[in-house]
Amino acid sequence: MSRPYYIAGNWKMHKTRAEAAELARALVEGLKDGKHRYLVAPGFTLIETVAPILKGTNIRLGAQNCAPEEQGAHTGEVSVLQLKELGVQTIILGHSERRHVYSEDDALINRKVKLALAHGFEVILCVGEQLHEREGGIAEGICEGQTTKGLDGVAPGDLERVVIAYEPVWAIGTGKTATPEDADAIHASIRRVVGKLYGEAAGERMIIQYGGSVKGDNAARLMAKANIDGALVGGASLKAETFAPIAKFA
Ligand code: 13P
């Protein structure tokens, strides 16, 4: 089964509007003949600046989070309705920084996943173990659990708008990358879980990105693995010169 490669840039809490516009324009130019699926997820205040630059190009517009409710008394949160209005197509949910810095649990992430899907968004559901969990030999179980709980109650018909990103917490922003073999093993176990929940064909169709210190010089080796279908890139997505080689890996 051949799945498309999907390369996403998570800009996290970086860039001003002028910088974001410059990067978005450089990516549009640099990736216009790219063969894979692309996405960038700028911070909330940058989305309105970046949206018209990406419109009609081969780069999708993402957001990095959303609130678990449509609207209401949620000081400091951003609603799916507000994101939709700006042209956001995809929402990254359950990122390890949301889980471990802002204490989001699987139940909260699952509510966000279902709300975003109900509003027609594509969702990138992030899963990944912490260092002590990897050292304790429970990485697979952690990722399988986060996948199962994140997808709880997601209708089979909505699953085609779900992408899973495996991001081992110890590899994010550290320069340490999982070996292609270790990453592939986790991806395979996530695929098996999706297969168990939704049927083998659905598991085979699921796009599973790897994230954690992906760079131009390791992207091709990771993506060569059978179960690695793309990348969710942090640091190296902040410059066109470092993102384009990943996005256009051969
Ligand atoms: P780095 O590529 O900076 O390790 O970040 C990965 C990540 O968290 C993407 O969401």
Short mmCIF file of N, CA and C in Angstrom, two decimals, residues 44-196:
data_model
loop_
_atom_site.label_atom_id
_atom_site.label_comp_id
_atom_site.label_asym_id
_atom_site.label_seq_id
_atom_site.Cartn_x
_atom_site.Cartn_y
_atom_site.Cartn_z
N PHE A 44 -0.84 31.25 16.60
CA PHE A 44 -2.19 31.79 16.33
C PHE A 44 -2.16 33.20 15.72
N THR A 45 -1.32 34.08 16.29
CA THR A 45 -1.37 35.48 15.83
C THR A 45 -0.76 35.66 14.44
N LEU A 46 -0.13 34.61 13.94
CA LEU A 46 0.52 34.70 12.62
C LEU A 46 -0.36 34.14 11.51
N ILE A 47 -1.42 33.45 11.92
CA ILE A 47 -2.20 32.68 10.93
C ILE A 47 -2.81 33.60 9.87
N GLU A 48 -3.35 34.73 10.31
CA GLU A 48 -4.00 35.61 9.35
C GLU A 48 -2.99 36.18 8.34
N THR A 49 -1.76 36.34 8.77
CA THR A 49 -0.70 36.83 7.88
C THR A 49 -0.29 35.77 6.86
N VAL A 50 -0.20 34.54 7.35
CA VAL A 50 0.33 33.45 6.51
C VAL A 50 -0.75 32.90 5.56
N ALA A 51 -2.01 32.95 5.97
CA ALA A 51 -3.09 32.32 5.19
C ALA A 51 -3.13 32.77 3.73
N PRO A 52 -3.14 34.09 3.45
CA PRO A 52 -3.24 34.48 2.03
C PRO A 52 -2.00 34.10 1.23
N ILE A 53 -0.87 33.94 1.89
CA ILE A 53 0.37 33.57 1.18
C ILE A 53 0.30 32.10 0.75
N LEU A 54 -0.32 31.27 1.58
CA LEU A 54 -0.40 29.83 1.26
C LEU A 54 -1.59 29.48 0.38
N LYS A 55 -2.56 30.37 0.33
CA LYS A 55 -3.80 30.06 -0.39
C LYS A 55 -3.51 29.66 -1.84
N GLY A 56 -4.09 28.54 -2.25
CA GLY A 56 -3.93 28.09 -3.64
C GLY A 56 -2.58 27.44 -3.92
N THR A 57 -1.76 27.24 -2.89
CA THR A 57 -0.46 26.58 -3.08
C THR A 57 -0.56 25.13 -2.64
N ASN A 58 0.54 24.41 -2.68
CA ASN A 58 0.55 23.01 -2.23
C ASN A 58 0.92 22.88 -0.75
N ILE A 59 0.83 23.99 0.00
CA ILE A 59 1.14 23.93 1.44
C ILE A 59 -0.13 24.22 2.22
N ARG A 60 -0.50 23.27 3.06
CA ARG A 60 -1.70 23.43 3.89
C ARG A 60 -1.39 24.34 5.08
N LEU A 61 -2.48 24.92 5.61
CA LEU A 61 -2.35 25.83 6.76
C LEU A 61 -2.81 25.11 8.03
N GLY A 62 -1.94 25.07 9.02
CA GLY A 62 -2.26 24.39 10.27
C GLY A 62 -2.26 25.32 11.46
N ALA A 63 -2.86 24.84 12.55
CA ALA A 63 -2.76 25.51 13.85
C ALA A 63 -2.17 24.51 14.83
N GLN A 64 -1.68 25.01 15.95
CA GLN A 64 -0.92 24.16 16.87
C GLN A 64 -1.74 23.62 18.05
N ASN A 65 -3.00 24.05 18.12
CA ASN A 65 -3.83 23.64 19.25
C ASN A 65 -5.21 24.22 19.03
N CYS A 66 -6.18 23.78 19.81
CA CYS A 66 -7.49 24.46 19.87
C CYS A 66 -8.10 24.14 21.22
N ALA A 67 -9.13 24.88 21.57
CA ALA A 67 -9.85 24.63 22.82
C ALA A 67 -10.75 23.41 22.66
N PRO A 68 -11.12 22.77 23.76
CA PRO A 68 -12.00 21.61 23.67
C PRO A 68 -13.48 21.98 23.51
N GLU A 69 -13.79 23.27 23.53
CA GLU A 69 -15.18 23.73 23.38
C GLU A 69 -15.23 24.70 22.22
N GLU A 70 -16.43 24.81 21.62
CA GLU A 70 -16.60 25.72 20.50
C GLU A 70 -16.46 27.19 20.89
N GLN A 71 -17.09 27.54 22.00
CA GLN A 71 -17.01 28.93 22.46
C GLN A 71 -17.41 28.97 23.93
N GLY A 72 -17.22 30.12 24.54
CA GLY A 72 -17.64 30.25 25.93
C GLY A 72 -16.58 30.91 26.78
N ALA A 73 -16.72 30.75 28.09
CA ALA A 73 -15.83 31.39 29.04
C ALA A 73 -14.55 30.56 29.16
N HIS A 74 -13.63 30.75 28.23
CA HIS A 74 -12.37 30.00 28.21
C HIS A 74 -11.23 30.97 27.97
N THR A 75 -10.94 31.76 28.97
CA THR A 75 -9.93 32.80 28.85
C THR A 75 -8.61 32.24 28.33
N GLY A 76 -8.12 32.88 27.29
CA GLY A 76 -6.80 32.50 26.77
C GLY A 76 -6.82 31.37 25.77
N GLU A 77 -8.00 30.84 25.46
CA GLU A 77 -8.08 29.71 24.52
C GLU A 77 -8.51 30.18 23.13
N VAL A 78 -8.33 29.35 22.15
CA VAL A 78 -8.71 29.67 20.78
C VAL A 78 -9.65 28.58 20.25
N SER A 79 -10.74 29.02 19.64
CA SER A 79 -11.81 28.10 19.24
C SER A 79 -11.65 27.61 17.81
N VAL A 80 -12.19 26.42 17.58
CA VAL A 80 -12.22 25.88 16.21
C VAL A 80 -12.95 26.82 15.25
N LEU A 81 -13.96 27.53 15.74
CA LEU A 81 -14.71 28.45 14.88
C LEU A 81 -13.80 29.59 14.43
N GLN A 82 -12.97 30.06 15.37
CA GLN A 82 -12.04 31.16 15.04
C GLN A 82 -10.98 30.68 14.05
N LEU A 83 -10.54 29.44 14.21
CA LEU A 83 -9.51 28.90 13.31
C LEU A 83 -10.09 28.66 11.92
N LYS A 84 -11.32 28.17 11.90
CA LYS A 84 -11.97 27.90 10.61
C LYS A 84 -12.09 29.19 9.81
N GLU A 85 -12.47 30.25 10.51
CA GLU A 85 -12.67 31.53 9.85
C GLU A 85 -11.39 32.04 9.18
N LEU A 86 -10.25 31.66 9.73
CA LEU A 86 -8.97 32.11 9.17
C LEU A 86 -8.46 31.20 8.05
N GLY A 87 -9.20 30.14 7.80
CA GLY A 87 -8.78 29.25 6.70
C GLY A 87 -7.88 28.11 7.15
N VAL A 88 -7.79 27.90 8.45
CA VAL A 88 -6.98 26.77 8.96
C VAL A 88 -7.61 25.46 8.50
N GLN A 89 -6.77 24.53 8.03
CA GLN A 89 -7.27 23.26 7.53
C GLN A 89 -6.97 22.08 8.46
N THR A 90 -5.92 22.24 9.25
CA THR A 90 -5.39 21.13 10.05
C THR A 90 -5.06 21.63 11.44
N ILE A 91 -5.31 20.82 12.46
CA ILE A 91 -4.94 21.22 13.83
C ILE A 91 -4.06 20.13 14.44
N ILE A 92 -2.91 20.55 14.93
CA ILE A 92 -2.02 19.64 15.66
C ILE A 92 -2.55 19.53 17.09
N LEU A 93 -2.76 18.31 17.56
CA LEU A 93 -3.29 18.13 18.91
C LEU A 93 -2.46 17.11 19.69
N GLY A 94 -2.38 17.32 20.98
CA GLY A 94 -1.66 16.39 21.83
C GLY A 94 -0.15 16.47 21.69
N HIS A 95 0.35 17.60 21.20
CA HIS A 95 1.80 17.75 21.10
C HIS A 95 2.43 17.53 22.49
N SER A 96 3.62 17.00 22.51
CA SER A 96 4.23 16.68 23.82
C SER A 96 4.39 17.91 24.68
N GLU A 97 4.56 19.08 24.05
CA GLU A 97 4.67 20.29 24.88
C GLU A 97 3.33 20.62 25.51
N ARG A 98 2.22 20.30 24.83
CA ARG A 98 0.89 20.47 25.43
C ARG A 98 0.70 19.43 26.55
N ARG A 99 1.16 18.21 26.30
CA ARG A 99 0.99 17.16 27.31
C ARG A 99 1.84 17.43 28.55
N HIS A 100 3.12 17.75 28.32
CA HIS A 100 4.04 17.73 29.45
C HIS A 100 4.36 19.09 30.03
N VAL A 101 4.20 20.16 29.26
CA VAL A 101 4.42 21.50 29.82
C VAL A 101 3.09 22.07 30.31
N TYR A 102 2.01 21.76 29.58
CA TYR A 102 0.71 22.33 29.93
C TYR A 102 -0.29 21.28 30.43
N SER A 103 0.25 20.12 30.81
CA SER A 103 -0.53 19.10 31.53
C SER A 103 -1.81 18.64 30.84
N GLU A 104 -1.83 18.61 29.52
CA GLU A 104 -3.01 18.08 28.84
C GLU A 104 -2.99 16.55 28.95
N ASP A 105 -4.15 15.98 29.30
CA ASP A 105 -4.19 14.51 29.38
C ASP A 105 -4.93 13.94 28.17
N ASP A 106 -4.93 12.62 28.11
CA ASP A 106 -5.53 11.95 26.94
C ASP A 106 -7.01 12.29 26.78
N ALA A 107 -7.71 12.43 27.90
CA ALA A 107 -9.15 12.71 27.81
C ALA A 107 -9.40 14.09 27.20
N LEU A 108 -8.62 15.06 27.62
CA LEU A 108 -8.77 16.42 27.08
C LEU A 108 -8.40 16.43 25.59
N ILE A 109 -7.30 15.78 25.27
CA ILE A 109 -6.85 15.74 23.87
C ILE A 109 -7.92 15.06 23.00
N ASN A 110 -8.51 13.99 23.54
CA ASN A 110 -9.56 13.29 22.79
C ASN A 110 -10.77 14.19 22.53
N ARG A 111 -11.14 15.03 23.50
CA ARG A 111 -12.26 15.95 23.27
C ARG A 111 -11.92 16.93 22.14
N LYS A 112 -10.67 17.40 22.14
CA LYS A 112 -10.24 18.32 21.08
C LYS A 112 -10.25 17.63 19.72
N VAL A 113 -9.76 16.40 19.69
CA VAL A 113 -9.71 15.64 18.43
C VAL A 113 -11.12 15.53 17.85
N LYS A 114 -12.07 15.14 18.71
CA LYS A 114 -13.44 14.93 18.21
C LYS A 114 -14.08 16.24 17.76
N LEU A 115 -13.80 17.31 18.51
CA LEU A 115 -14.38 18.61 18.14
C LEU A 115 -13.80 19.10 16.81
N ALA A 116 -12.50 18.99 16.67
CA ALA A 116 -11.85 19.44 15.43
C ALA A 116 -12.36 18.63 14.23
N LEU A 117 -12.51 17.32 14.40
CA LEU A 117 -13.02 16.49 13.31
C LEU A 117 -14.47 16.86 12.98
N ALA A 118 -15.26 17.12 14.03
CA ALA A 118 -16.67 17.48 13.81
C ALA A 118 -16.78 18.77 13.01
N HIS A 119 -15.76 19.61 13.11
CA HIS A 119 -15.77 20.87 12.37
C HIS A 119 -15.03 20.76 11.03
N GLY A 120 -14.71 19.55 10.65
CA GLY A 120 -14.18 19.35 9.30
C GLY A 120 -12.68 19.49 9.16
N PHE A 121 -11.97 19.70 10.26
CA PHE A 121 -10.52 19.83 10.18
C PHE A 121 -9.84 18.47 9.99
N GLU A 122 -8.65 18.52 9.45
CA GLU A 122 -7.73 17.39 9.56
C GLU A 122 -7.03 17.55 10.91
N VAL A 123 -6.73 16.44 11.55
CA VAL A 123 -6.07 16.48 12.86
C VAL A 123 -4.74 15.73 12.77
N ILE A 124 -3.70 16.32 13.32
CA ILE A 124 -2.46 15.57 13.53
C ILE A 124 -2.39 15.26 15.02
N LEU A 125 -2.62 14.01 15.36
CA LEU A 125 -2.61 13.57 16.76
C LEU A 125 -1.19 13.12 17.11
N CYS A 126 -0.58 13.83 18.06
CA CYS A 126 0.80 13.50 18.44
C CYS A 126 0.83 12.54 19.62
N VAL A 127 1.71 11.58 19.54
CA VAL A 127 1.92 10.63 20.63
C VAL A 127 3.44 10.47 20.81
N GLY A 128 3.83 10.00 21.96
CA GLY A 128 5.27 9.77 22.15
C GLY A 128 5.62 9.57 23.61
N GLU A 129 6.63 8.74 23.82
CA GLU A 129 7.03 8.40 25.18
C GLU A 129 8.12 9.36 25.70
N GLN A 130 8.23 9.44 27.00
CA GLN A 130 9.31 10.20 27.63
C GLN A 130 10.53 9.27 27.80
N LEU A 131 11.66 9.89 28.13
CA LEU A 131 12.90 9.13 28.20
C LEU A 131 12.81 7.97 29.21
N HIS A 132 12.25 8.26 30.38
CA HIS A 132 12.20 7.19 31.41
C HIS A 132 11.29 6.04 30.95
N GLU A 133 10.32 6.37 30.11
CA GLU A 133 9.42 5.32 29.61
C GLU A 133 10.13 4.47 28.56
N ARG A 134 10.94 5.14 27.72
CA ARG A 134 11.74 4.36 26.75
C ARG A 134 12.73 3.46 27.50
N GLU A 135 13.41 4.06 28.48
CA GLU A 135 14.41 3.27 29.23
C GLU A 135 13.75 2.14 30.00
N GLY A 136 12.50 2.36 30.40
CA GLY A 136 11.77 1.32 31.12
C GLY A 136 11.17 0.26 30.20
N GLY A 137 11.39 0.40 28.89
CA GLY A 137 10.91 -0.61 27.95
C GLY A 137 9.41 -0.55 27.68
N ILE A 138 8.79 0.62 27.97
CA ILE A 138 7.33 0.68 27.78
C ILE A 138 6.91 1.68 26.70
N ALA A 139 7.86 2.02 25.83
CA ALA A 139 7.56 3.04 24.81
C ALA A 139 6.38 2.64 23.93
N GLU A 140 6.39 1.39 23.47
CA GLU A 140 5.30 0.94 22.59
C GLU A 140 3.94 1.05 23.28
N GLY A 141 3.92 0.57 24.51
CA GLY A 141 2.65 0.59 25.26
C GLY A 141 2.14 2.01 25.48
N ILE A 142 3.06 2.94 25.77
CA ILE A 142 2.67 4.33 25.97
C ILE A 142 2.05 4.89 24.69
N CYS A 143 2.72 4.65 23.58
CA CYS A 143 2.24 5.20 22.30
C CYS A 143 0.93 4.54 21.88
N GLU A 144 0.82 3.25 22.13
CA GLU A 144 -0.42 2.56 21.80
C GLU A 144 -1.57 3.10 22.65
N GLY A 145 -1.29 3.34 23.92
CA GLY A 145 -2.33 3.87 24.82
C GLY A 145 -2.76 5.27 24.41
N GLN A 146 -1.79 6.12 24.08
CA GLN A 146 -2.13 7.49 23.67
C GLN A 146 -2.92 7.48 22.36
N THR A 147 -2.58 6.56 21.48
CA THR A 147 -3.31 6.44 20.21
C THR A 147 -4.75 6.01 20.47
N THR A 148 -4.91 4.96 21.26
CA THR A 148 -6.25 4.43 21.54
C THR A 148 -7.11 5.48 22.23
N LYS A 149 -6.55 6.14 23.24
CA LYS A 149 -7.34 7.13 23.99
C LYS A 149 -7.59 8.38 23.14
N GLY A 150 -6.63 8.76 22.33
CA GLY A 150 -6.81 9.94 21.48
C GLY A 150 -7.89 9.74 20.45
N LEU A 151 -8.05 8.49 20.00
CA LEU A 151 -9.03 8.20 18.94
C LEU A 151 -10.38 7.72 19.50
N ASP A 152 -10.49 7.65 20.82
CA ASP A 152 -11.71 7.10 21.42
C ASP A 152 -12.95 7.82 20.87
N GLY A 153 -13.88 7.07 20.32
CA GLY A 153 -15.13 7.67 19.84
C GLY A 153 -15.02 8.34 18.47
N VAL A 154 -13.87 8.28 17.84
CA VAL A 154 -13.73 8.85 16.49
C VAL A 154 -14.38 7.87 15.50
N ALA A 155 -15.32 8.39 14.72
CA ALA A 155 -16.05 7.54 13.77
C ALA A 155 -15.11 7.08 12.65
N PRO A 156 -15.32 5.84 12.17
CA PRO A 156 -14.47 5.34 11.09
C PRO A 156 -14.43 6.29 9.90
N GLY A 157 -15.54 6.92 9.60
CA GLY A 157 -15.60 7.84 8.46
C GLY A 157 -14.75 9.08 8.63
N ASP A 158 -14.43 9.41 9.88
CA ASP A 158 -13.61 10.61 10.14
C ASP A 158 -12.11 10.27 10.17
N LEU A 159 -11.80 8.98 10.21
CA LEU A 159 -10.41 8.58 10.41
C LEU A 159 -9.51 9.01 9.25
N GLU A 160 -10.09 9.17 8.07
CA GLU A 160 -9.25 9.58 6.93
C GLU A 160 -8.74 11.01 7.09
N ARG A 161 -9.32 11.76 8.03
CA ARG A 161 -8.81 13.11 8.32
C ARG A 161 -7.91 13.11 9.56
N VAL A 162 -7.46 11.95 9.97
CA VAL A 162 -6.53 11.88 11.09
C VAL A 162 -5.16 11.43 10.59
N VAL A 163 -4.15 12.14 11.05
CA VAL A 163 -2.75 11.78 10.83
C VAL A 163 -2.18 11.57 12.23
N ILE A 164 -1.29 10.63 12.40
CA ILE A 164 -0.66 10.46 13.71
C ILE A 164 0.82 10.85 13.58
N ALA A 165 1.30 11.58 14.57
CA ALA A 165 2.72 11.93 14.59
C ALA A 165 3.35 11.27 15.81
N TYR A 166 4.35 10.44 15.56
CA TYR A 166 5.11 9.85 16.68
C TYR A 166 6.28 10.76 16.98
N GLU A 167 6.25 11.36 18.15
CA GLU A 167 7.33 12.26 18.56
C GLU A 167 7.85 11.83 19.94
N PRO A 168 8.93 11.05 19.97
CA PRO A 168 9.50 10.69 21.26
C PRO A 168 9.95 11.97 21.97
N VAL A 169 9.48 12.15 23.19
CA VAL A 169 9.71 13.41 23.89
C VAL A 169 11.20 13.72 24.03
N TRP A 170 12.00 12.69 24.24
CA TRP A 170 13.44 12.86 24.45
C TRP A 170 14.17 13.26 23.17
N ALA A 171 13.48 13.20 22.03
CA ALA A 171 14.13 13.54 20.76
C ALA A 171 13.75 14.94 20.28
N ILE A 172 12.83 15.58 20.98
CA ILE A 172 12.33 16.87 20.50
C ILE A 172 13.27 17.99 20.92
N GLY A 173 13.82 18.66 19.92
CA GLY A 173 14.68 19.81 20.18
C GLY A 173 15.99 19.48 20.84
N THR A 174 16.35 18.20 20.88
CA THR A 174 17.55 17.80 21.60
C THR A 174 18.70 17.43 20.67
N GLY A 175 18.40 17.31 19.38
CA GLY A 175 19.42 16.84 18.45
C GLY A 175 19.56 15.32 18.46
N LYS A 176 18.82 14.66 19.39
CA LYS A 176 18.83 13.18 19.41
C LYS A 176 17.65 12.70 18.59
N THR A 177 17.92 11.90 17.59
CA THR A 177 16.83 11.35 16.78
C THR A 177 16.69 9.88 17.12
N ALA A 178 15.46 9.39 17.10
CA ALA A 178 15.28 7.94 17.22
C ALA A 178 15.96 7.32 16.01
N THR A 179 16.52 6.14 16.16
CA THR A 179 17.06 5.48 14.97
C THR A 179 15.89 5.16 14.05
N PRO A 180 16.14 5.12 12.75
CA PRO A 180 15.05 4.76 11.84
C PRO A 180 14.39 3.45 12.25
N GLU A 181 15.19 2.50 12.74
CA GLU A 181 14.65 1.19 13.11
C GLU A 181 13.73 1.31 14.33
N ASP A 182 14.18 2.05 15.35
CA ASP A 182 13.35 2.21 16.56
C ASP A 182 12.06 2.96 16.23
N ALA A 183 12.19 4.02 15.42
CA ALA A 183 11.00 4.78 15.06
C ALA A 183 10.03 3.90 14.27
N ASP A 184 10.58 3.15 13.33
CA ASP A 184 9.73 2.30 12.49
C ASP A 184 8.97 1.26 13.33
N ALA A 185 9.64 0.75 14.37
CA ALA A 185 8.99 -0.25 15.22
C ALA A 185 7.79 0.36 15.94
N ILE A 186 7.95 1.59 16.42
CA ILE A 186 6.81 2.25 17.09
C ILE A 186 5.71 2.55 16.07
N HIS A 187 6.12 3.05 14.91
CA HIS A 187 5.11 3.32 13.87
C HIS A 187 4.32 2.05 13.53
N ALA A 188 5.02 0.94 13.45
CA ALA A 188 4.35 -0.32 13.12
C ALA A 188 3.36 -0.68 14.22
N SER A 189 3.74 -0.42 15.48
CA SER A 189 2.83 -0.79 16.58
C SER A 189 1.62 0.14 16.60
N ILE A 190 1.83 1.41 16.26
CA ILE A 190 0.69 2.34 16.18
C ILE A 190 -0.25 1.90 15.04
N ARG A 191 0.35 1.51 13.93
CA ARG A 191 -0.45 1.06 12.78
C ARG A 191 -1.27 -0.18 13.15
N ARG A 192 -0.65 -1.09 13.93
CA ARG A 192 -1.38 -2.28 14.36
C ARG A 192 -2.58 -1.91 15.23
N VAL A 193 -2.36 -0.92 16.12
CA VAL A 193 -3.45 -0.49 17.00
C VAL A 193 -4.59 0.10 16.18
N VAL A 194 -4.25 0.95 15.22
CA VAL A 194 -5.30 1.54 14.37
C VAL A 194 -6.01 0.41 13.61
N GLY A 195 -5.24 -0.57 13.16
CA GLY A 195 -5.82 -1.72 12.46
C GLY A 195 -6.78 -2.50 13.34
N LYS A 196 -6.39 -2.66 14.62
CA LYS A 196 -7.26 -3.39 15.55
C LYS A 196 -8.55 -2.63 15.79
#
